[in-house]
Amino acid sequence: MSKFTNLLRKSSSMNMTGGTAGDRSSVYIDTSGNGNIGGSSPDTSIINTPFGEAINERVIEPTEIKLSEKNLNDIKVLLNDIIKSCKNYYDRGEQFAKAQVKWSQSFSKDYEKSTTHSSSAQQVYQQQQQAAAAANGSGETTTSDSNLGFIRALEQFTSSITKTSGFESEWINSVMEGLIKPIQILIGAIDEKKQYRKKFDKAVQEYENIISKIKHQQTQKKIDILKIYNYEKEKSKLKQNYENVKNEYIYYLTDTENRMHTEFLDLLVLHYESMQLLNGNAYAEYAGIKTYIDSLRTWCLNEQDYFQKESIERDSRRLLELQKEEDLKHQPIIDLLVSPPFYLWKLLSEIRKNELFPPPPPPNTPIVVPPPPIHFIPNLVRIFEARGQLSELLIMMVQSDLPNISMTGTFLPYDVVSCEFIEEIANLPSSTPYLKYLFDQSITNIINYHDNYRINTQQGITNLIAEFEYVLNIFQGSCEYLPPPFKKASIEIQNGLNKLSPGSKSPPIGCLLFSRVFAPVVARPHQHQLFHVIPSDQALEVLAFLSTMFVNFGTNQSFMGSVLGSQQLNESMDAWKPVITTFFDQVKQSDLTEWDSSITLNDVYQQDIPVIQSFIKRHYLHISGSYLSRDREQLSVFTHALGSLEADDPPPSEKQSNNNNNSKHSSSSSTPNQHPSSPALSPHASLQNLNISANSGDENIEQ
């Protein structure tokens, strides 16, 4: 509306400055030939005749007419846009009002359907009716108070919504009657301009023709004075006719523009009055039922709280039931994995070792390419972390390797799988922040400025020693941040070494923490979430040397004399050795409570158990044979735990299709000499059909 009003104001200001009616003749008809008056351009080609100069008049359309016509055309475009928008609004509003009426009328029908069509709802409804009849002491069935209140609420809302939809219909009708139709009348008034324009063009054409005739007669060699006289008389009449038509046209244009101002403003006033009436009626209806709505809102909120609480409790019970089902399905195999004496872990570790370092095949035996190994160690670490059993397993590893630690100072030098397990512990969310706290600055310096740490220069060795001491300076105050599994395992090492070699001044207490945790992390920081890209070969070489310093420091080893700067390196490590004893004395006095795991059991069930299950099923012969050689009862527990996982597996047809898809995928990337692996035995196979010893199982695994 503001755009339209601005346009009207603009057109009005132009019309008001167009001149007066008294000077229009001089503005639009040039007879002097001496200048440009009112926007006209005189004819400069003056022709002289024996009777004087030839006529030099031209008809020029007044600028006022051009501006007014342009304004009216723009106004018509705006009015058409307004009509288009109003019609669209009218159609949508009419549909909305009808839909609102249908919606209000559907309340009682929906309630009737909900209480009569469903058998359970109908039974409840009949029980309510019978209870209400019994309370009234008569055999007639009457509506209970609660149902009566609900029915009255439906009636109230039906009535109110029907009224408001009526208000909406009246408002839509006012848009049609008060805007669309009057604007169409205004557009009709603008369209009358065509008739006036046609009449004006005719007067201009006639006037220009008589001027042309006079000029033509005046320029002839033989001039007919009588014709010129008659033409002049006709010219006076046509000029007067032209002036009358022009003034009539200008009056029409000006009057129509003014009418656009006044009548459109009247339409806007009526439109806003209709809007006010709609809002007033709607507010009056709302004010009449406001108290009822407030009480109903309070009741609905109370009911909503009750139903939400009931829904939350129901969902909690359902989740608890589902959790129990998942626990019953997965906990037996997890108990076998994480419970001492960790026999299943030892079997899996042995198989993993054979996969990494397979024994040579017997002579004259066809070579069978084994399937790709299943990397289950990260998943197994997550399972131990979720159950909080990492400390127990690390302590078991320490106890089994204490004699070797006491003699050589190294921890698990030949157990590659256990070292892989410990290295994966360093990748847990509970360990990564601690390692980043220790090594982030030093690793970043070495990777970004590896030329300053070259191990073949004395300056590089000096800088490496500075980084080593910088890390140890942070380490000696980091006792409270050390994860509890590393604390407990290191305390077990310290206590065991005190018993085995009580006279040692500096026992290798840090062999686990420095050689099996810190050293791999420093050597390959990009694999342990400590650096976001793979370092260069020069930086990896420097990091490998720094990790060797931590290995020697934790295991009480020394650098050989052939190493550049060995004396300086050994002196630095000797100077910091008391820090290890002091640190682990602090560890003994610190809080050893296990931290809450960031890995939930549901994540373990969905992500980790399937991997372990696949690995066990692939090597089922070896594992079941080992259990059979120990105790038939343990074999039964194992088969039951594995069988509970397979209870919800897909049916054989789906398995076969999945196997076919997998075989197609694997065959596309395999060589022609490869042979398919033998299918894993089902854990549900009977013990009578097993008849296999641990040795025969080992032979099958090797094959």
XYZ file of C-alpha atoms in Angstrom:
703
model
C 0.000 0.000 0.000
C 2.862 2.417 0.767
C 4.261 1.995 -2.743
C 0.895 2.817 -4.259
C 0.441 5.877 -2.034
C 3.920 7.159 -2.885
C 3.148 6.798 -6.546
C -0.080 8.741 -6.118
C 1.724 11.516 -4.298
C 4.349 11.641 -6.997
C 1.783 11.945 -9.783
C -0.101 14.672 -7.871
C 2.978 16.847 -7.463
C 3.742 16.598 -11.151
C 0.208 17.584 -12.161
C 0.183 20.547 -9.809
C 3.273 22.021 -11.546
C 2.071 21.532 -15.111
C 0.778 25.114 -15.670
C -2.597 26.831 -15.761
C -5.443 26.518 -18.178
C -4.922 30.075 -19.447
C -1.421 29.489 -20.885
C -1.950 26.013 -22.323
C -2.479 27.398 -25.834
C 0.852 29.212 -25.847
C 2.604 26.219 -24.274
C 1.592 23.610 -26.829
C 1.180 25.584 -30.089
C 4.217 27.534 -31.279
C 3.378 30.509 -33.526
C 6.327 32.825 -32.881
C 9.159 30.788 -34.339
C 11.535 32.552 -31.921
C 12.121 29.953 -29.244
C 11.180 26.839 -27.372
C 8.135 27.465 -25.239
C 6.695 24.875 -22.840
C 8.884 22.025 -24.125
C 8.083 22.536 -27.880
C 10.714 22.951 -30.576
C 10.016 25.597 -33.344
C 10.426 24.941 -37.022
C 13.608 26.826 -38.000
C 13.079 26.430 -41.765
C 11.322 29.765 -42.508
C 9.879 30.092 -46.016
C 9.238 33.574 -47.530
C 6.405 34.154 -50.011
C 5.215 37.252 -51.909
C 2.630 37.629 -49.178
C 5.120 37.252 -46.334
C 6.391 34.300 -44.327
C 4.641 30.914 -44.618
C 2.826 29.531 -41.601
C 5.155 28.133 -38.952
C 2.815 26.385 -36.488
C 3.112 22.813 -35.085
C 0.958 20.796 -32.654
C 2.994 19.386 -29.742
C 1.404 17.096 -27.144
C 1.521 18.768 -23.713
C 3.947 17.269 -21.166
C 1.180 17.301 -18.599
C -0.802 14.757 -20.621
C 2.223 12.475 -20.984
C 2.967 12.535 -17.243
C -0.661 11.973 -16.292
C -1.048 9.071 -18.692
C 2.146 7.472 -17.348
C 0.939 7.888 -13.768
C -2.437 6.354 -14.541
C -0.779 3.390 -16.268
C 1.427 2.811 -13.226
C -1.588 3.130 -10.937
C -3.461 0.575 -13.011
C -0.577 -1.905 -12.739
C -0.505 -1.463 -8.963
C -4.267 -1.857 -8.670
C -4.122 -5.070 -10.743
C -1.413 -6.420 -8.410
C -3.579 -5.567 -5.406
C -6.579 -7.346 -6.941
C -4.461 -10.410 -7.693
C -3.201 -10.598 -4.109
C -6.652 -9.989 -2.681
C -8.201 -12.724 -4.836
C -5.537 -15.166 -3.747
C -6.150 -14.215 -0.127
C -9.909 -14.474 -0.668
C -9.684 -18.002 -2.091
C -7.399 -19.233 0.677
C -9.430 -17.537 3.384
C -12.657 -19.034 2.084
C -11.134 -22.511 2.086
C -9.749 -21.944 5.581
C -13.134 -20.872 6.932
C -14.844 -23.926 5.438
C -12.163 -26.260 6.750
C -12.465 -24.669 10.186
C -16.190 -25.348 10.256
C -15.669 -28.979 9.232
C -12.974 -29.355 11.834
C -15.183 -27.997 14.613
C -18.028 -30.258 13.563
C -15.745 -33.308 13.604
C -15.088 -33.109 17.370
C -18.217 -34.880 18.439
C -18.007 -37.375 15.563
C -14.420 -38.314 16.422
C -15.325 -38.738 20.076
C -18.256 -40.913 19.102
C -16.018 -43.067 16.913
C -13.410 -43.438 19.631
C -16.012 -44.662 22.125
C -18.094 -46.912 19.876
C -16.034 -48.282 16.982
C -13.117 -49.796 18.896
C -14.078 -52.911 20.868
C -11.820 -52.076 23.807
C -12.933 -48.441 23.844
C -16.565 -49.505 23.575
C -16.114 -51.853 26.524
C -14.573 -49.131 28.645
C -17.314 -46.729 27.579
C -20.024 -49.223 28.559
C -18.359 -49.850 31.905
C -18.335 -46.112 32.579
C -22.004 -45.898 31.657
C -22.891 -48.825 33.944
C -20.856 -47.375 36.805
C -22.591 -44.044 36.394
C -26.003 -45.738 36.313
C -25.210 -47.696 39.472
C -24.096 -44.519 41.203
C -27.406 -42.874 40.310
C -29.340 -45.829 41.725
C -31.350 -46.462 38.550
C -31.133 -48.940 35.751
C -30.909 -46.264 33.087
C -27.566 -45.540 31.541
C -26.522 -41.938 31.956
C -23.399 -40.063 31.122
C -20.810 -39.733 33.909
C -19.668 -36.337 35.135
C -16.276 -36.640 33.505
C -17.777 -37.654 30.148
C -20.436 -34.968 30.453
C -17.753 -32.352 31.059
C -15.802 -33.603 28.099
C -18.870 -33.532 25.849
C -19.676 -29.995 26.981
C -16.106 -28.956 26.252
C -16.498 -30.347 22.743
C -19.753 -28.463 22.303
C -18.181 -25.249 23.581
C -15.244 -25.484 21.223
C -17.503 -26.424 18.303
C -19.665 -23.378 18.946
C -16.726 -20.990 19.415
C -14.827 -22.212 16.372
C -17.985 -22.042 14.259
C -18.462 -18.416 15.344
C -14.858 -17.478 14.627
C -15.085 -19.161 11.231
C -18.181 -17.009 10.625
C -16.165 -13.932 11.521
C -13.505 -15.115 9.102
C -16.109 -15.551 6.360
C -17.422 -12.025 6.965
C -13.905 -10.688 6.781
C -13.259 -12.527 3.512
C -16.523 -11.133 2.090
C -15.454 -7.644 3.135
C -12.249 -8.139 1.177
C -14.319 -8.994 -1.896
C -16.924 -6.272 -1.456
C -14.719 -3.586 0.055
C -11.501 -3.992 -1.924
C -11.700 -6.176 -4.987
C -14.914 -4.837 -6.533
C -14.283 -1.111 -5.790
C -10.762 -1.403 -7.172
C -12.195 -2.994 -10.297
C -14.458 0.084 -10.629
C -11.382 2.328 -10.306
C -9.642 0.339 -13.021
C -12.756 0.789 -15.197
C -12.521 4.545 -14.676
C -8.891 4.456 -15.786
C -9.835 2.425 -18.847
C -12.105 5.318 -19.964
C -8.876 7.055 -20.869
C -8.927 5.206 -24.194
C -12.019 7.097 -25.386
C -10.610 10.467 -24.357
C -7.296 9.639 -25.974
C -8.972 8.654 -29.204
C -10.917 11.912 -29.302
C -7.789 13.917 -28.508
C -5.762 12.173 -31.232
C -8.519 12.945 -33.765
C -8.505 16.656 -32.878
C -4.718 16.764 -33.144
C -4.774 15.013 -36.507
C -7.399 17.377 -37.941
C -5.558 20.438 -36.684
C -2.231 19.218 -38.111
C -3.904 18.497 -41.470
C -5.316 22.037 -41.852
C -1.915 23.523 -40.934
C -0.307 21.333 -43.596
C -2.870 22.474 -46.190
C -2.256 26.162 -45.433
C 1.508 25.716 -45.560
C 1.241 23.785 -48.818
C -0.961 26.490 -50.428
C 1.384 29.240 -49.247
C 4.373 27.609 -50.876
C 2.752 27.219 -54.287
C 3.953 29.364 -57.201
C 0.401 30.463 -57.823
C -1.309 31.173 -54.540
C -5.098 30.849 -54.281
C -6.049 33.572 -51.829
C -9.632 32.326 -51.554
C -8.473 28.823 -50.523
C -6.107 30.271 -47.947
C -8.924 32.375 -46.553
C -11.251 29.350 -46.272
C -8.434 27.272 -44.728
C -7.788 29.986 -42.150
C -11.468 30.053 -41.185
C -11.473 26.249 -40.836
C -8.187 26.439 -38.933
C -9.733 28.750 -36.337
C -12.583 26.292 -35.781
C -10.276 23.260 -35.555
C -7.947 25.086 -33.197
C -10.829 25.889 -30.907
C -11.978 22.280 -31.122
C -8.439 21.096 -30.323
C -8.239 23.369 -27.273
C -11.603 22.165 -25.993
C -10.748 18.481 -26.452
C -7.318 18.978 -24.903
C -8.703 20.757 -21.852
C -11.391 18.111 -21.495
C -8.749 15.355 -21.638
C -6.505 17.121 -19.132
C -9.443 17.657 -16.819
C -10.309 13.965 -17.056
C -6.733 12.912 -16.290
C -6.437 15.273 -13.342
C -9.826 14.326 -11.961
C -9.091 10.611 -12.301
C -5.777 10.954 -10.475
C -7.444 12.886 -7.674
C -10.137 10.242 -7.548
C -7.442 7.600 -7.095
C -6.297 9.511 -4.019
C -9.625 9.998 -2.339
C -11.467 6.811 -3.233
C -8.507 4.530 -2.547
C -8.021 6.124 0.853
C -11.709 5.545 1.532
C -11.249 1.888 0.580
C -8.318 1.571 2.977
C -10.340 3.110 5.789
C -13.203 0.673 5.197
C -10.751 -2.204 4.966
C -9.184 -1.409 8.329
C -12.622 -0.944 9.854
C -13.539 -4.450 8.695
C -10.289 -5.737 10.169
C -11.071 -4.006 13.443
C -14.548 -5.542 13.451
C -13.087 -9.020 12.876
C -10.573 -8.639 15.688
C -13.203 -7.154 17.981
C -15.627 -10.016 17.383
C -12.907 -12.601 17.850
C -11.731 -10.954 21.070
C -15.294 -10.749 22.368
C -15.737 -14.477 21.718
C -12.412 -15.243 23.376
C -13.227 -13.047 26.388
C -16.448 -14.991 26.826
C -14.678 -18.335 27.179
C -11.330 -17.156 28.627
C -12.114 -18.371 32.143
C -13.196 -21.723 30.796
C -10.054 -21.998 28.664
C -7.827 -21.122 31.633
C -9.379 -23.836 33.777
C -9.196 -26.288 30.896
C -5.556 -25.376 30.299
C -4.738 -26.034 33.952
C -6.448 -29.408 33.768
C -4.671 -30.281 30.513
C -1.281 -29.361 31.957
C -1.921 -31.560 34.969
C -3.014 -34.403 32.731
C -0.054 -33.795 30.451
C 2.373 -34.038 33.373
C 0.691 -37.224 34.499
C 0.774 -38.834 31.068
C 4.326 -37.677 30.412
C 5.439 -39.148 33.708
C 3.608 -42.367 32.929
C 5.101 -42.437 29.423
C 8.603 -41.836 30.757
C 8.183 -44.593 33.326
C 6.836 -46.951 30.665
C 9.733 -46.149 28.343
C 12.184 -46.612 31.206
C 10.724 -49.989 32.013
C 10.895 -50.978 28.373
C 14.488 -49.813 28.062
C 15.347 -51.705 31.229
C 13.764 -54.840 29.816
C 15.626 -54.420 26.551
C 18.845 -53.807 28.448
C 18.290 -57.007 30.425
C 17.725 -58.905 27.195
C 20.925 -57.484 25.732
C 22.800 -58.322 28.920
C 21.535 -61.895 28.887
C 22.663 -62.180 25.287
C 26.104 -60.583 25.499
C 27.274 -60.822 29.106
C 28.174 -64.559 29.045
C 30.820 -64.057 26.353
C 32.013 -60.838 28.027
C 32.348 -62.682 31.350
C 34.521 -65.307 29.664
C 36.686 -62.570 28.162
C 37.213 -60.280 31.173
C 37.065 -62.668 34.129
C 40.253 -64.103 35.692
C 42.214 -66.205 34.905
C 41.549 -64.784 31.392
C 41.870 -68.145 29.686
C 39.866 -67.076 26.615
C 42.094 -64.012 26.252
C 45.152 -66.272 26.281
C 43.669 -68.453 23.540
C 42.806 -65.430 21.413
C 46.288 -64.013 21.988
C 47.892 -67.267 20.878
C 45.810 -67.373 17.695
C 46.579 -63.729 16.990
C 50.303 -64.470 17.362
C 50.021 -67.360 14.885
C 48.284 -65.044 12.440
C 51.051 -62.460 12.712
C 53.847 -65.045 12.577
C 52.481 -68.166 10.856
C 54.610 -71.307 11.093
C 56.069 -72.654 7.849
C 53.860 -75.213 6.099
C 54.968 -78.865 5.994
C 56.912 -79.908 2.912
C 55.041 -81.109 -0.156
C 51.886 -79.340 1.071
C 49.872 -77.068 -1.217
C 49.992 -73.454 -0.130
C 46.651 -72.200 1.088
C 46.320 -68.439 1.362
C 44.581 -67.693 4.693
C 41.735 -65.195 4.858
C 42.603 -61.640 5.911
C 43.073 -61.401 9.685
C 40.427 -59.852 11.905
C 41.927 -57.036 13.972
C 40.023 -57.595 17.180
C 42.471 -56.136 19.720
C 40.985 -52.575 19.707
C 37.497 -54.019 20.206
C 38.716 -56.272 23.015
C 40.334 -53.304 24.770
C 37.021 -51.409 24.592
C 35.232 -54.393 26.147
C 37.692 -54.502 29.061
C 37.377 -50.728 29.477
C 33.567 -50.868 29.525
C 33.629 -53.554 32.218
C 36.427 -51.878 34.190
C 38.711 -54.947 34.030
C 41.789 -53.418 32.382
C 43.624 -53.165 35.682
C 43.118 -56.873 36.482
C 44.413 -57.985 33.083
C 47.460 -55.710 33.261
C 48.230 -56.976 36.752
C 48.004 -60.551 35.477
C 50.433 -59.707 32.666
C 52.827 -58.115 35.173
C 52.688 -61.079 37.560
C 53.406 -63.563 34.771
C 56.401 -61.515 33.525
C 57.915 -60.422 36.859
C 60.883 -62.831 36.695
C 61.831 -61.499 33.278
C 61.479 -57.893 34.500
C 63.727 -58.645 37.467
C 66.428 -60.216 35.282
C 66.428 -58.098 32.106
C 64.466 -54.997 33.060
C 62.194 -55.374 30.041
C 58.452 -56.025 30.077
C 56.893 -58.587 27.700
C 59.816 -58.603 25.237
C 58.440 -61.547 23.237
C 54.669 -61.143 23.688
C 53.748 -59.043 20.658
C 49.993 -59.401 21.142
C 50.060 -58.224 24.772
C 52.181 -55.252 23.718
C 49.612 -54.494 21.022
C 46.891 -54.690 23.681
C 48.737 -52.223 25.954
C 49.357 -49.896 23.014
C 45.627 -49.878 22.256
C 44.929 -48.901 25.879
C 46.865 -45.713 25.131
C 44.317 -44.917 22.393
C 41.343 -44.921 24.772
C 39.605 -41.613 25.527
C 40.766 -41.924 29.145
C 44.457 -42.134 28.144
C 44.805 -39.818 25.157
C 44.417 -36.511 27.101
C 47.169 -37.564 29.529
C 49.580 -38.450 26.705
C 48.740 -35.237 24.872
C 49.423 -33.327 28.083
C 52.914 -34.879 28.273
C 54.106 -34.962 24.682
C 52.102 -32.462 22.619
C 54.617 -29.609 22.762
C 57.708 -31.757 22.194
C 56.197 -33.766 19.337
C 55.011 -30.573 17.623
C 58.473 -29.000 17.936
C 60.237 -32.049 16.504
C 57.828 -32.462 13.569
C 57.835 -28.782 12.620
C 61.567 -28.183 13.198
C 63.146 -31.617 12.712
C 66.329 -30.076 11.265
C 67.136 -28.799 14.766
C 67.019 -32.368 16.168
C 69.235 -34.323 13.781
C 70.639 -37.329 15.621
C 73.894 -37.203 13.678
C 74.816 -33.781 15.104
C 75.823 -32.815 18.603
C 73.398 -29.887 18.591
C 70.536 -32.218 17.648
C 71.387 -34.574 20.537
C 71.482 -31.618 22.925
C 68.070 -30.429 21.744
C 66.640 -33.950 22.099
C 67.930 -34.148 25.666
C 66.236 -30.808 26.346
C 62.918 -32.152 25.025
C 63.387 -35.370 27.048
C 63.953 -33.415 30.254
C 61.047 -31.102 29.428
C 58.719 -34.120 29.236
C 60.075 -35.589 32.484
C 59.602 -32.260 34.209
C 55.904 -32.414 33.274
C 55.752 -36.130 34.105
C 56.906 -35.758 37.710
C 53.832 -33.630 38.508
C 51.266 -35.651 36.564
C 50.471 -38.397 39.085
C 46.819 -37.466 39.480
C 46.238 -37.592 35.696
C 47.721 -41.062 35.155
C 44.930 -43.584 34.299
C 44.254 -46.089 37.120
C 45.167 -49.255 35.097
C 48.702 -47.936 34.570
C 48.886 -46.927 38.220
C 47.902 -50.347 39.538
C 50.118 -52.261 37.106
C 53.135 -50.062 37.947
C 52.521 -50.531 41.677
C 52.420 -54.304 41.083
C 55.778 -54.056 39.277
C 57.246 -52.028 42.145
C 56.013 -54.441 44.823
C 57.155 -57.487 42.869
C 60.645 -56.095 42.255
C 60.997 -55.197 45.918
C 60.427 -58.875 46.748
C 62.570 -60.364 43.979
C 65.491 -57.926 44.172
C 65.211 -55.955 47.408
C 68.765 -54.602 47.193
C 68.382 -52.864 43.845
C 68.863 -49.103 44.064
C 66.961 -48.220 40.897
C 64.716 -51.104 39.815
C 63.072 -50.840 36.381
C 59.719 -49.729 37.761
C 58.912 -47.716 34.645
C 59.385 -50.549 32.165
C 55.611 -50.741 31.517
C 54.836 -47.044 31.398
C 57.908 -45.833 29.520
C 58.695 -48.714 27.156
C 55.187 -50.034 26.370
C 53.100 -46.834 26.589
C 55.253 -43.733 26.110
C 57.700 -45.132 23.529
C 55.138 -46.325 20.907
C 53.172 -43.109 21.263
C 56.264 -40.963 20.719
C 57.484 -43.074 17.788
C 54.118 -42.939 15.931
C 52.105 -39.957 17.201
C 49.850 -39.883 14.106
C 48.552 -43.351 15.010
C 47.676 -42.344 18.571
C 45.647 -39.162 17.983
C 48.551 -36.905 18.976
C 49.169 -35.449 15.505
C 46.768 -34.913 12.628
C 49.076 -35.763 9.671
C 51.817 -38.300 8.991
C 55.201 -36.735 9.874
C 58.078 -36.657 7.410
C 60.696 -39.419 7.330
C 63.263 -37.151 9.007
C 60.823 -36.316 11.821
C 59.912 -40.007 12.281
C 63.606 -40.833 12.583
C 64.050 -38.240 15.322
C 60.884 -39.418 17.112
C 62.108 -43.018 16.976
C 65.354 -41.974 18.655
C 63.446 -40.064 21.337
C 61.255 -43.129 21.961
C 64.473 -45.174 22.407
C 65.511 -42.733 25.118
C 62.239 -43.434 26.969
C 62.708 -47.206 26.536
C 66.254 -47.073 27.958
C 65.143 -44.766 30.739
C 62.271 -47.030 31.824
C 64.223 -50.304 31.572
C 67.502 -49.021 33.112
C 69.405 -49.514 29.863
C 72.237 -47.322 28.563
C 73.287 -46.125 25.153
C 76.321 -47.811 23.633
C 79.499 -45.839 23.166
C 79.133 -45.972 19.390
C 76.091 -43.713 19.578
C 76.853 -40.033 19.090
C 76.524 -38.211 22.429
C 76.054 -41.450 24.368
C 77.819 -40.121 27.446
C 75.654 -37.005 27.510
C 72.522 -39.111 27.007
C 73.386 -41.581 29.762
C 74.250 -38.809 32.199
C 70.928 -37.102 31.575
C 68.977 -40.342 32.156
C 70.954 -41.126 35.322
C 70.222 -37.659 36.678
C 66.467 -38.177 36.264
C 66.231 -41.777 37.572
C 65.279 -40.721 41.137
C 62.202 -39.062 39.588
C 60.756 -42.496 38.719
C 61.002 -43.773 42.292
C 59.560 -40.545 43.683
C 56.747 -40.566 41.124
C 55.605 -44.127 41.856
C 55.817 -43.475 45.593
C 53.290 -40.718 44.930
C 51.227 -43.151 42.843
C 50.986 -45.505 45.837
C 49.523 -42.710 47.933
C 47.166 -41.449 45.226
C 43.541 -42.314 44.555
C 43.359 -45.682 42.778
C 39.626 -45.643 42.155
C 38.696 -46.694 38.650
C 37.394 -43.889 36.445
C 33.958 -44.034 34.886
C 34.185 -45.531 31.430
C 33.320 -43.355 28.453
C 32.349 -46.516 26.537
C 28.832 -47.754 27.204
C 27.802 -51.378 27.157
C 25.354 -50.676 24.353
C 28.241 -49.447 22.191
C 30.156 -52.590 23.064
C 27.183 -54.764 22.125
C 26.702 -53.044 18.768
C 30.301 -52.379 17.669
C 32.760 -54.646 19.474
C 31.063 -57.948 20.273
C 30.313 -58.749 16.561
C 34.044 -58.455 15.766
C 35.019 -60.761 18.635
C 32.242 -63.149 17.629
C 33.538 -63.309 14.043
C 37.075 -64.021 15.229
C 35.934 -66.767 17.612
C 33.742 -68.417 14.970
C 36.625 -68.413 12.477
C 38.883 -70.201 14.983
C 36.193 -72.212 16.721
C 37.989 -75.562 16.226
C 41.136 -74.454 18.023
C 39.318 -72.682 20.875
C 36.800 -75.456 21.497
C 39.553 -78.087 21.325
C 41.570 -76.171 23.909
C 38.548 -75.952 26.225
C 37.852 -79.656 25.716
C 41.389 -80.551 26.699
C 40.979 -78.594 29.949
C 37.436 -79.225 31.127
C 34.278 -80.361 29.381
C 32.204 -78.094 31.661
C 34.161 -75.018 30.531
C 33.541 -76.048 26.934
C 29.827 -76.154 27.677
C 29.969 -72.645 29.155
C 31.859 -71.412 26.113
C 29.447 -72.935 23.592
C 26.479 -71.576 25.538
C 27.966 -68.062 25.566
C 28.676 -68.157 21.837
C 25.310 -69.747 21.088
C 23.434 -66.986 22.908
C 25.012 -64.480 20.506
C 23.859 -66.458 17.497
C 20.279 -66.802 18.740
C 19.254 -63.612 16.904
C 21.412 -64.146 13.803
C 19.734 -63.999 10.364
C 18.194 -67.235 9.032
C 20.406 -69.542 6.922
C 18.984 -68.221 3.648
C 20.035 -64.663 4.514
C 23.399 -65.899 5.740
C 23.942 -67.790 2.481
C 23.123 -64.688 0.433
C 25.440 -62.572 2.573
C 28.191 -65.170 2.223
C 27.706 -65.219 -1.555
C 27.972 -61.441 -1.689
C 31.079 -61.494 0.482
C 32.656 -64.253 -1.625
C 31.972 -62.263 -4.801
C 33.521 -59.191 -3.261
C 36.582 -61.070 -2.014
C 37.030 -63.050 -5.240
C 37.260 -59.854 -7.255
C 40.340 -58.803 -5.274
C 41.951 -62.248 -4.812
C 44.349 -64.171 -7.020
C 43.311 -67.282 -8.982
C 45.472 -69.494 -6.743
C 43.503 -68.649 -3.605
C 41.171 -71.260 -2.154
C 38.093 -70.537 -0.061
C 38.554 -71.064 3.652
C 36.738 -73.893 5.343
C 33.475 -72.892 7.026
C 33.553 -72.378 10.795
C 31.813 -74.987 12.869
C 28.663 -73.998 14.656
C 28.991 -73.804 18.446
C 25.797 -75.838 18.648
C 27.616 -78.925 17.294
C 27.305 -81.771 19.706
C 30.256 -82.772 21.858
C 30.027 -86.309 20.442
C 30.788 -85.002 16.942
C 33.627 -82.781 18.127
C 36.148 -85.550 19.048
C 39.102 -83.339 18.552
C 42.059 -82.680 20.792
C 43.900 -79.459 21.360
C 46.809 -80.629 19.209
C 44.604 -81.477 16.241
C 42.938 -78.087 16.601
C 46.370 -76.457 16.447
C 47.203 -78.356 13.286
C 43.966 -77.202 11.644
C 44.703 -73.601 12.563
C 48.214 -73.832 11.151
C 46.828 -75.255 7.910
